[in-house]
PDB file of C-alpha atoms in Angstrom:
ATOM      1  CA  ASP W  17      46.554-109.230 -95.035  1.00  0.00           C
ATOM      2  CA  THR W  18      45.630-110.944 -91.359  1.00  0.00           C
ATOM      3  CA  GLY W  19      47.097-108.127 -88.482  1.00  0.00           C
ATOM      4  CA  VAL W  20      49.190-108.448 -86.185  1.00  0.00           C
ATOM      5  CA  SER W  21      48.728-111.663 -83.963  1.00  0.00           C
ATOM      6  CA  GLN W  22      49.866-112.219 -80.580  1.00  0.00           C
ATOM      7  CA  ASP W  23      50.509-115.174 -78.180  1.00  0.00           C
ATOM      8  CA  PRO W  24      48.366-115.170 -74.796  1.00  0.00           C
ATOM      9  CA  ARG W  25      46.450-111.603 -74.511  1.00  0.00           C
ATOM     10  CA  HIS W  26      47.113-112.285 -70.787  1.00  0.00           C
ATOM     11  CA  LYS W  27      49.523-113.578 -68.741  1.00  0.00           C
ATOM     12  CA  ILE W  28      48.944-114.122 -64.913  1.00  0.00           C
ATOM     13  CA  THR W  29      53.045-115.128 -63.509  1.00  0.00           C
ATOM     14  CA  LYS W  30      53.849-115.626 -59.861  1.00  0.00           C
ATOM     15  CA  ARG W  31      57.251-113.437 -58.911  1.00  0.00           C
ATOM     16  CA  GLY W  32      60.388-114.759 -60.096  1.00  0.00           C
ATOM     17  CA  GLN W  33      58.998-116.463 -62.882  1.00  0.00           C
ATOM     18  CA  ASN W  34      59.602-116.941 -66.371  1.00  0.00           C
ATOM     19  CA  VAL W  35      57.486-115.735 -68.865  1.00  0.00           C
ATOM     20  CA  THR W  36      57.326-115.559 -72.885  1.00  0.00           C
ATOM     21  CA  PHE W  37      54.977-113.980 -75.597  1.00  0.00           C
ATOM     22  CA  ARG W  38      54.541-114.502 -79.436  1.00  0.00           C
ATOM     23  CA  CYS W  39      54.221-112.052 -82.437  1.00  0.00           C
ATOM     24  CA  ASP W  40      53.873-112.858 -85.030  1.00  0.00           C
ATOM     25  CA  PRO W  41      53.524-110.054 -88.077  1.00  0.00           C
ATOM     26  CA  ILE W  42      51.805-109.197 -90.761  1.00  0.00           C
ATOM     27  CA  SER W  43      53.406-111.137 -93.592  1.00  0.00           C
ATOM     28  CA  GLU W  44      55.438-109.159 -96.038  1.00  0.00           C
ATOM     29  CA  HIS W  45      56.530-106.799 -92.788  1.00  0.00           C
ATOM     30  CA  ASN W  46      60.434-107.373 -91.951  1.00  0.00           C
ATOM     31  CA  ARG W  47      60.980-104.813 -89.425  1.00  0.00           C
ATOM     32  CA  LEU W  48      59.131-106.408 -85.530  1.00  0.00           C
ATOM     33  CA  TYR W  49      59.108-104.399 -82.780  1.00  0.00           C
ATOM     34  CA  TRP W  50      58.261-104.502 -79.241  1.00  0.00           C
ATOM     35  CA  TYR W  51      57.295-101.669 -76.928  1.00  0.00           C
ATOM     36  CA  ARG W  52      55.238-102.238 -73.787  1.00  0.00           C
ATOM     37  CA  GLN W  53      52.915 -99.655 -72.076  1.00  0.00           C
ATOM     38  CA  THR W  54      51.626 -99.539 -67.853  1.00  0.00           C
ATOM     39  CA  LEU W  55      48.179 -97.881 -67.285  1.00  0.00           C
ATOM     40  CA  GLY W  56      48.459 -93.331 -67.857  1.00  0.00           C
ATOM     41  CA  GLN W  57      51.320 -94.043 -70.381  1.00  0.00           C
ATOM     42  CA  GLY W  58      52.325 -93.965 -74.041  1.00  0.00           C
ATOM     43  CA  PRO W  59      54.037 -97.178 -75.717  1.00  0.00           C
ATOM     44  CA  GLU W  60      57.727 -96.759 -74.866  1.00  0.00           C
ATOM     45  CA  PHE W  61      60.074 -99.080 -77.366  1.00  0.00           C
ATOM     46  CA  LEU W  62      61.991-101.516 -76.078  1.00  0.00           C
ATOM     47  CA  THR W  63      63.789-103.404 -79.154  1.00  0.00           C
ATOM     48  CA  TYR W  64      63.176-103.691 -82.799  1.00  0.00           C
ATOM     49  CA  PHE W  65      64.235-106.358 -85.557  1.00  0.00           C
ATOM     50  CA  GLN W  66      65.452-105.750 -88.935  1.00  0.00           C
ATOM     51  CA  ASN W  67      64.389-109.449 -90.939  1.00  0.00           C
ATOM     52  CA  GLU W  68      66.441-111.241 -88.384  1.00  0.00           C
ATOM     53  CA  ALA W  69      68.589-108.862 -87.327  1.00  0.00           C
ATOM     54  CA  GLN W  70      68.008-107.042 -83.855  1.00  0.00           C
ATOM     55  CA  LEU W  71      68.993-104.155 -84.726  1.00  0.00           C
ATOM     56  CA  GLU W  72      67.741-101.202 -81.158  1.00  0.00           C
ATOM     57  CA  LYS W  73      67.746-102.460 -78.548  1.00  0.00           C
ATOM     58  CA  SER W  74      66.221 -99.638 -75.346  1.00  0.00           C
ATOM     59  CA  ARG W  75      67.861 -98.609 -72.171  1.00  0.00           C
ATOM     60  CA  LEU W  76      64.439-100.481 -71.109  1.00  0.00           C
ATOM     61  CA  LEU W  77      65.756-103.598 -71.886  1.00  0.00           C
ATOM     62  CA  SER W  78      67.371-104.587 -68.471  1.00  0.00           C
ATOM     63  CA  ASP W  79      69.449-108.572 -68.583  1.00  0.00           C
ATOM     64  CA  ARG W  80      66.551-109.612 -67.379  1.00  0.00           C
ATOM     65  CA  PHE W  81      64.729-109.143 -70.950  1.00  0.00           C
ATOM     66  CA  SER W  82      65.564-110.949 -73.871  1.00  0.00           C
ATOM     67  CA  ALA W  83      64.101-110.730 -77.649  1.00  0.00           C
ATOM     68  CA  GLU W  84      64.968-113.385 -80.720  1.00  0.00           C
ATOM     69  CA  ARG W  85      63.308-114.045 -84.131  1.00  0.00           C
ATOM     70  CA  PRO W  86      64.743-116.011 -85.608  1.00  0.00           C
ATOM     71  CA  LYS W  87      64.166-116.573 -88.872  1.00  0.00           C
ATOM     72  CA  GLY W  88      63.092-112.951 -89.421  1.00  0.00           C
ATOM     73  CA  SER W  89      59.479-113.869 -88.969  1.00  0.00           C
ATOM     74  CA  PHE W  90      57.403-114.887 -85.251  1.00  0.00           C
ATOM     75  CA  SER W  91      59.185-112.913 -82.705  1.00  0.00           C
ATOM     76  CA  THR W  92      59.524-114.006 -78.925  1.00  0.00           C
ATOM     77  CA  LEU W  93      59.709-111.696 -75.874  1.00  0.00           C
ATOM     78  CA  GLU W  94      61.128-113.110 -73.016  1.00  0.00           C
ATOM     79  CA  ILE W  95      61.299-112.693 -69.291  1.00  0.00           C
ATOM     80  CA  GLN W  96      63.168-114.467 -66.682  1.00  0.00           C
ATOM     81  CA  ARG W  97      62.699-113.922 -62.950  1.00  0.00           C
ATOM     82  CA  THR W  98      59.831-111.501 -63.629  1.00  0.00           C
ATOM     83  CA  GLU W  99      58.931-108.641 -60.896  1.00  0.00           C
ATOM     84  CA  GLN W 100      56.062-106.464 -60.302  1.00  0.00           C
ATOM     85  CA  GLY W 101      56.819-103.908 -61.751  1.00  0.00           C
ATOM     86  CA  ASP W 102      56.790-105.954 -65.263  1.00  0.00           C
ATOM     87  CA  SER W 103      53.751-105.922 -64.661  1.00  0.00           C
ATOM     88  CA  ALA W 104      52.676-104.001 -68.373  1.00  0.00           C
ATOM     89  CA  MET W 105      50.999-104.521 -71.557  1.00  0.00           C
ATOM     90  CA  TYR W 106      52.672-105.879 -74.103  1.00  0.00           C
ATOM     91  CA  LEU W 107      52.405-104.928 -78.002  1.00  0.00           C
ATOM     92  CA  CYS W 108      55.096-105.868 -80.852  1.00  0.00           C
ATOM     93  CA  ALA W 109      54.265-103.947 -84.382  1.00  0.00           C
ATOM     94  CA  SER W 110      55.832-105.080 -87.376  1.00  0.00           C
ATOM     95  CA  SER W 111      55.888-102.673 -90.861  1.00  0.00           C
ATOM     96  CA  ARG W 112      58.032-102.429 -94.182  1.00  0.00           C
ATOM     97  CA  ASP W 113      61.529-101.744 -94.263  1.00  0.00           C
ATOM     98  CA  THR W 114      60.781 -97.999 -96.719  1.00  0.00           C
ATOM     99  CA  PRO W 115      60.857 -93.933 -94.853  1.00  0.00           C
ATOM    100  CA  GLY W 116      57.805 -92.907 -93.085  1.00  0.00           C
ATOM    101  CA  ASN W 117      56.538 -96.684 -93.299  1.00  0.00           C
ATOM    102  CA  THR W 118      53.218 -97.053 -90.986  1.00  0.00           C
ATOM    103  CA  ILE W 119      53.279 -99.051 -87.996  1.00  0.00           C
ATOM    104  CA  TYR W 120      51.180-101.357 -87.089  1.00  0.00           C
ATOM    105  CA  PHE W 121      50.260-102.863 -83.582  1.00  0.00           C
ATOM    106  CA  GLY W 122      49.169-106.092 -82.588  1.00  0.00           C
ATOM    107  CA  GLU W 123      46.158-106.265 -79.823  1.00  0.00           C
ATOM    108  CA  GLY W 124      49.064-106.332 -77.161  1.00  0.00           C
ATOM    109  CA  SER W 125      49.749-109.495 -74.617  1.00  0.00           C
ATOM    110  CA  TRP W 126      48.324-108.089 -70.448  1.00  0.00           C
ATOM    111  CA  LEU W 127      51.375-109.214 -68.042  1.00  0.00           C
ATOM    112  CA  THR W 128      50.380-109.681 -64.536  1.00  0.00           C
ATOM    113  CA  VAL W 129      52.747-110.127 -62.139  1.00  0.00           C
ATOM    114  CA  VAL W 130      51.884-111.068 -58.255  1.00  0.00           C
TER     115      VAL W 130
ATOM    116  CA  GLN C   9      65.797 -90.368 -75.989  1.00  0.00           C
ATOM    117  CA  LYS C  10      63.554 -87.887 -78.429  1.00  0.00           C
ATOM    118  CA  GLU C  11      60.464 -86.340 -76.403  1.00  0.00           C
ATOM    119  CA  VAL C  12      57.095 -86.002 -77.807  1.00  0.00           C
ATOM    120  CA  GLU C  13      55.121 -84.646 -75.901  1.00  0.00           C
ATOM    121  CA  GLN C  14      51.199 -84.202 -75.170  1.00  0.00           C
ATOM    122  CA  ASN C  15      48.717 -82.732 -72.471  1.00  0.00           C
ATOM    123  CA  SER C  16      47.510 -85.811 -70.696  1.00  0.00           C
ATOM    124  CA  GLY C  17      43.511 -84.331 -70.069  1.00  0.00           C
ATOM    125  CA  PRO C  18      41.870 -85.787 -69.398  1.00  0.00           C
ATOM    126  CA  LEU C  19      39.837 -83.473 -71.777  1.00  0.00           C
ATOM    127  CA  SER C  20      36.324 -83.110 -71.992  1.00  0.00           C
ATOM    128  CA  VAL C  21      34.520 -82.080 -75.555  1.00  0.00           C
ATOM    129  CA  PRO C  22      30.364 -81.837 -75.635  1.00  0.00           C
ATOM    130  CA  GLU C  23      29.025 -84.212 -78.669  1.00  0.00           C
ATOM    131  CA  GLY C  24      28.859 -82.609 -82.220  1.00  0.00           C
ATOM    132  CA  ALA C  25      32.096 -80.198 -81.133  1.00  0.00           C
ATOM    133  CA  ILE C  26      35.165 -79.611 -82.779  1.00  0.00           C
ATOM    134  CA  ALA C  27      37.965 -81.126 -80.257  1.00  0.00           C
ATOM    135  CA  SER C  28      40.966 -80.511 -80.355  1.00  0.00           C
ATOM    136  CA  LEU C  29      44.478 -82.472 -79.941  1.00  0.00           C
ATOM    137  CA  ASN C  30      47.789 -81.227 -80.064  1.00  0.00           C
ATOM    138  CA  CYS C  31      51.257 -82.565 -79.606  1.00  0.00           C
ATOM    139  CA  THR C  32      54.911 -81.319 -79.435  1.00  0.00           C
ATOM    140  CA  TYR C  33      58.350 -82.812 -80.279  1.00  0.00           C
ATOM    141  CA  SER C  34      61.752 -82.058 -79.829  1.00  0.00           C
ATOM    142  CA  ASP C  35      63.735 -84.197 -82.647  1.00  0.00           C
ATOM    143  CA  ARG C  36      63.321 -81.185 -85.615  1.00  0.00           C
ATOM    144  CA  VAL C  37      64.918 -83.286 -88.562  1.00  0.00           C
ATOM    145  CA  SER C  38      61.747 -86.164 -88.190  1.00  0.00           C
ATOM    146  CA  GLN C  39      59.532 -86.588 -90.587  1.00  0.00           C
ATOM    147  CA  SER C  40      57.087 -88.238 -90.375  1.00  0.00           C
ATOM    148  CA  PHE C  41      54.389 -88.229 -87.589  1.00  0.00           C
ATOM    149  CA  PHE C  42      51.258 -90.585 -86.340  1.00  0.00           C
ATOM    150  CA  TRP C  43      48.138 -90.365 -84.502  1.00  0.00           C
ATOM    151  CA  TYR C  44      46.540 -93.097 -83.397  1.00  0.00           C
ATOM    152  CA  ARG C  45      43.211 -94.432 -80.897  1.00  0.00           C
ATOM    153  CA  GLN C  46      44.019 -96.243 -77.963  1.00  0.00           C
ATOM    154  CA  TYR C  47      40.275 -97.808 -75.975  1.00  0.00           C
ATOM    155  CA  SER C  48      40.865 -98.848 -73.020  1.00  0.00           C
ATOM    156  CA  GLY C  49      42.289-102.105 -72.637  1.00  0.00           C
ATOM    157  CA  LYS C  50      43.256-101.606 -76.076  1.00  0.00           C
ATOM    158  CA  SER C  51      46.180-101.491 -77.887  1.00  0.00           C
ATOM    159  CA  PRO C  52      46.338 -98.752 -80.911  1.00  0.00           C
ATOM    160  CA  GLU C  53      45.105 -97.671 -83.691  1.00  0.00           C
ATOM    161  CA  LEU C  54      46.004 -95.863 -86.327  1.00  0.00           C
ATOM    162  CA  ILE C  55      43.964 -92.934 -86.796  1.00  0.00           C
ATOM    163  CA  MET C  56      46.303 -90.504 -89.301  1.00  0.00           C
ATOM    164  CA  SER C  57      49.224 -89.594 -90.775  1.00  0.00           C
ATOM    165  CA  ILE C  58      51.165 -86.870 -91.856  1.00  0.00           C
ATOM    166  CA  TYR C  59      54.631 -85.897 -94.200  1.00  0.00           C
ATOM    167  CA  SER C  60      53.550 -82.542 -95.002  1.00  0.00           C
ATOM    168  CA  ASN C  61      53.562 -78.886 -93.815  1.00  0.00           C
ATOM    169  CA  GLY C  62      49.864 -77.548 -93.114  1.00  0.00           C
ATOM    170  CA  ASP C  63      46.088 -80.386 -93.576  1.00  0.00           C
ATOM    171  CA  LYS C  64      45.595 -83.454 -94.210  1.00  0.00           C
ATOM    172  CA  GLU C  65      41.956 -83.949 -93.631  1.00  0.00           C
ATOM    173  CA  ASP C  66      40.152 -88.052 -93.631  1.00  0.00           C
ATOM    174  CA  GLY C  67      36.466 -87.869 -92.943  1.00  0.00           C
ATOM    175  CA  ARG C  68      36.374 -86.133 -89.769  1.00  0.00           C
ATOM    176  CA  PHE C  69      39.664 -86.241 -88.223  1.00  0.00           C
ATOM    177  CA  THR C  70      42.714 -83.663 -89.306  1.00  0.00           C
ATOM    178  CA  ALA C  71      46.585 -83.475 -89.088  1.00  0.00           C
ATOM    179  CA  GLN C  72      47.931 -79.957 -89.357  1.00  0.00           C
ATOM    180  CA  LEU C  73      51.813 -80.077 -89.057  1.00  0.00           C
ATOM    181  CA  ASN C  74      54.075 -76.821 -88.600  1.00  0.00           C
ATOM    182  CA  LYS C  75      57.169 -78.690 -88.215  1.00  0.00           C
ATOM    183  CA  ALA C  76      59.345 -74.958 -87.299  1.00  0.00           C
ATOM    184  CA  SER C  77      56.701 -74.801 -84.565  1.00  0.00           C
ATOM    185  CA  GLN C  78      57.617 -78.749 -84.130  1.00  0.00           C
ATOM    186  CA  TYR C  79      53.449 -79.339 -83.783  1.00  0.00           C
ATOM    187  CA  VAL C  80      51.184 -81.466 -84.690  1.00  0.00           C
ATOM    188  CA  SER C  81      48.059 -80.963 -84.375  1.00  0.00           C
ATOM    189  CA  LEU C  82      44.725 -83.582 -84.143  1.00  0.00           C
ATOM    190  CA  LEU C  83      40.704 -81.236 -84.931  1.00  0.00           C
ATOM    191  CA  ILE C  84      38.059 -84.508 -84.844  1.00  0.00           C
ATOM    192  CA  ARG C  85      35.182 -82.635 -86.197  1.00  0.00           C
ATOM    193  CA  ASP C  86      31.544 -83.505 -85.256  1.00  0.00           C
ATOM    194  CA  SER C  87      32.673 -85.375 -82.290  1.00  0.00           C
ATOM    195  CA  GLN C  88      30.472 -88.328 -81.123  1.00  0.00           C
ATOM    196  CA  PRO C  89      30.395 -90.267 -77.846  1.00  0.00           C
ATOM    197  CA  SER C  90      32.299 -93.265 -79.648  1.00  0.00           C
ATOM    198  CA  ASP C  91      35.457 -91.255 -80.090  1.00  0.00           C
ATOM    199  CA  SER C  92      36.384 -90.679 -76.123  1.00  0.00           C
ATOM    200  CA  ALA C  93      40.113 -93.184 -76.007  1.00  0.00           C
ATOM    201  CA  THR C  94      43.250 -91.733 -75.520  1.00  0.00           C
ATOM    202  CA  TYR C  95      44.174 -90.154 -78.290  1.00  0.00           C
ATOM    203  CA  LEU C  96      49.332 -90.997 -79.491  1.00  0.00           C
ATOM    204  CA  CYS C  97      51.042 -88.835 -80.506  1.00  0.00           C
ATOM    205  CA  ALA C  98      54.050 -90.943 -82.198  1.00  0.00           C
ATOM    206  CA  VAL C  99      57.159 -89.225 -84.142  1.00  0.00           C
ATOM    207  CA  VAL C 100      59.356 -91.354 -86.475  1.00  0.00           C
ATOM    208  CA  ASP C 101      62.496 -91.633 -85.249  1.00  0.00           C
ATOM    209  CA  GLN C 102      64.149 -90.956 -87.648  1.00  0.00           C
ATOM    210  CA  GLY C 103      68.080 -92.501 -86.513  1.00  0.00           C
ATOM    211  CA  ALA C 104      66.104 -96.089 -85.870  1.00  0.00           C
ATOM    212  CA  GLN C 105      62.848 -96.165 -88.162  1.00  0.00           C
ATOM    213  CA  LYS C 106      60.818 -96.553 -84.392  1.00  0.00           C
ATOM    214  CA  LEU C 107      58.411 -94.248 -83.041  1.00  0.00           C
ATOM    215  CA  VAL C 108      57.975 -93.003 -80.295  1.00  0.00           C
ATOM    216  CA  PHE C 109      54.902 -92.094 -78.536  1.00  0.00           C
ATOM    217  CA  GLY C 110      53.784 -88.801 -76.198  1.00  0.00           C
ATOM    218  CA  GLN C 111      51.952 -89.525 -73.127  1.00  0.00           C
ATOM    219  CA  GLY C 112      48.931 -88.983 -74.112  1.00  0.00           C
ATOM    220  CA  THR C 113      45.422 -87.016 -74.487  1.00  0.00           C
ATOM    221  CA  ARG C 114      42.428 -89.178 -72.407  1.00  0.00           C
ATOM    222  CA  LEU C 115      39.289 -87.701 -74.850  1.00  0.00           C
ATOM    223  CA  THR C 116      35.322 -87.761 -73.261  1.00  0.00           C
ATOM    224  CA  ILE C 117      32.770 -86.861 -75.428  1.00  0.00           C
ATOM    225  CA  ASN C 118      29.651 -85.628 -72.882  1.00  0.00           C
ATOM    226  CA  PRO C 119      26.445 -86.900 -74.803  1.00  0.00           C
TER     227      PRO C 119
END
């Protein structure tokens, strides 16, 4: 068990550019979540997958955001045409598919849009 | 959107004292409750989970749950400077099995 892994850990990009973050969940976890967190706030839910199926997307997830989990293992979160308001920490988490199961977070990917 | 409410603090507690952190939630059907600790610039780290009414103790930490009052709390005994962090209360949204977080309470332990 190597934990939830995220890459890159830090990304600085110019406004208007596209960025992609990758998440590798804990190997036996079939649920994968993406959250966004800004300073002074708790994490906000963006989307989650059960295996390869994307089961829910938050209204926070505009058309510029897309997430995939093509083989039910790793996931990517892409932000197109980044805006300064996208600057945040993007957190990936995973869990087993049983009620009340613990959700474990990765170390996060910091995005700064300049 | 289900709501989870926490006092944002900062909460300042002298070293060795008991720190008490509180959280209320709006969804009556929620069954799973978690406390995460988050150090500045780091990701949330799970410290306690609680599913039944009453108290659950783990070392210096005690989680308390009162489903009738929709209230969860975390007590930290013998507070240490290393406990200084933001504490996030999280509730599982039963419909989607996702965590809904409060905004967190910033705790400072003063030596």
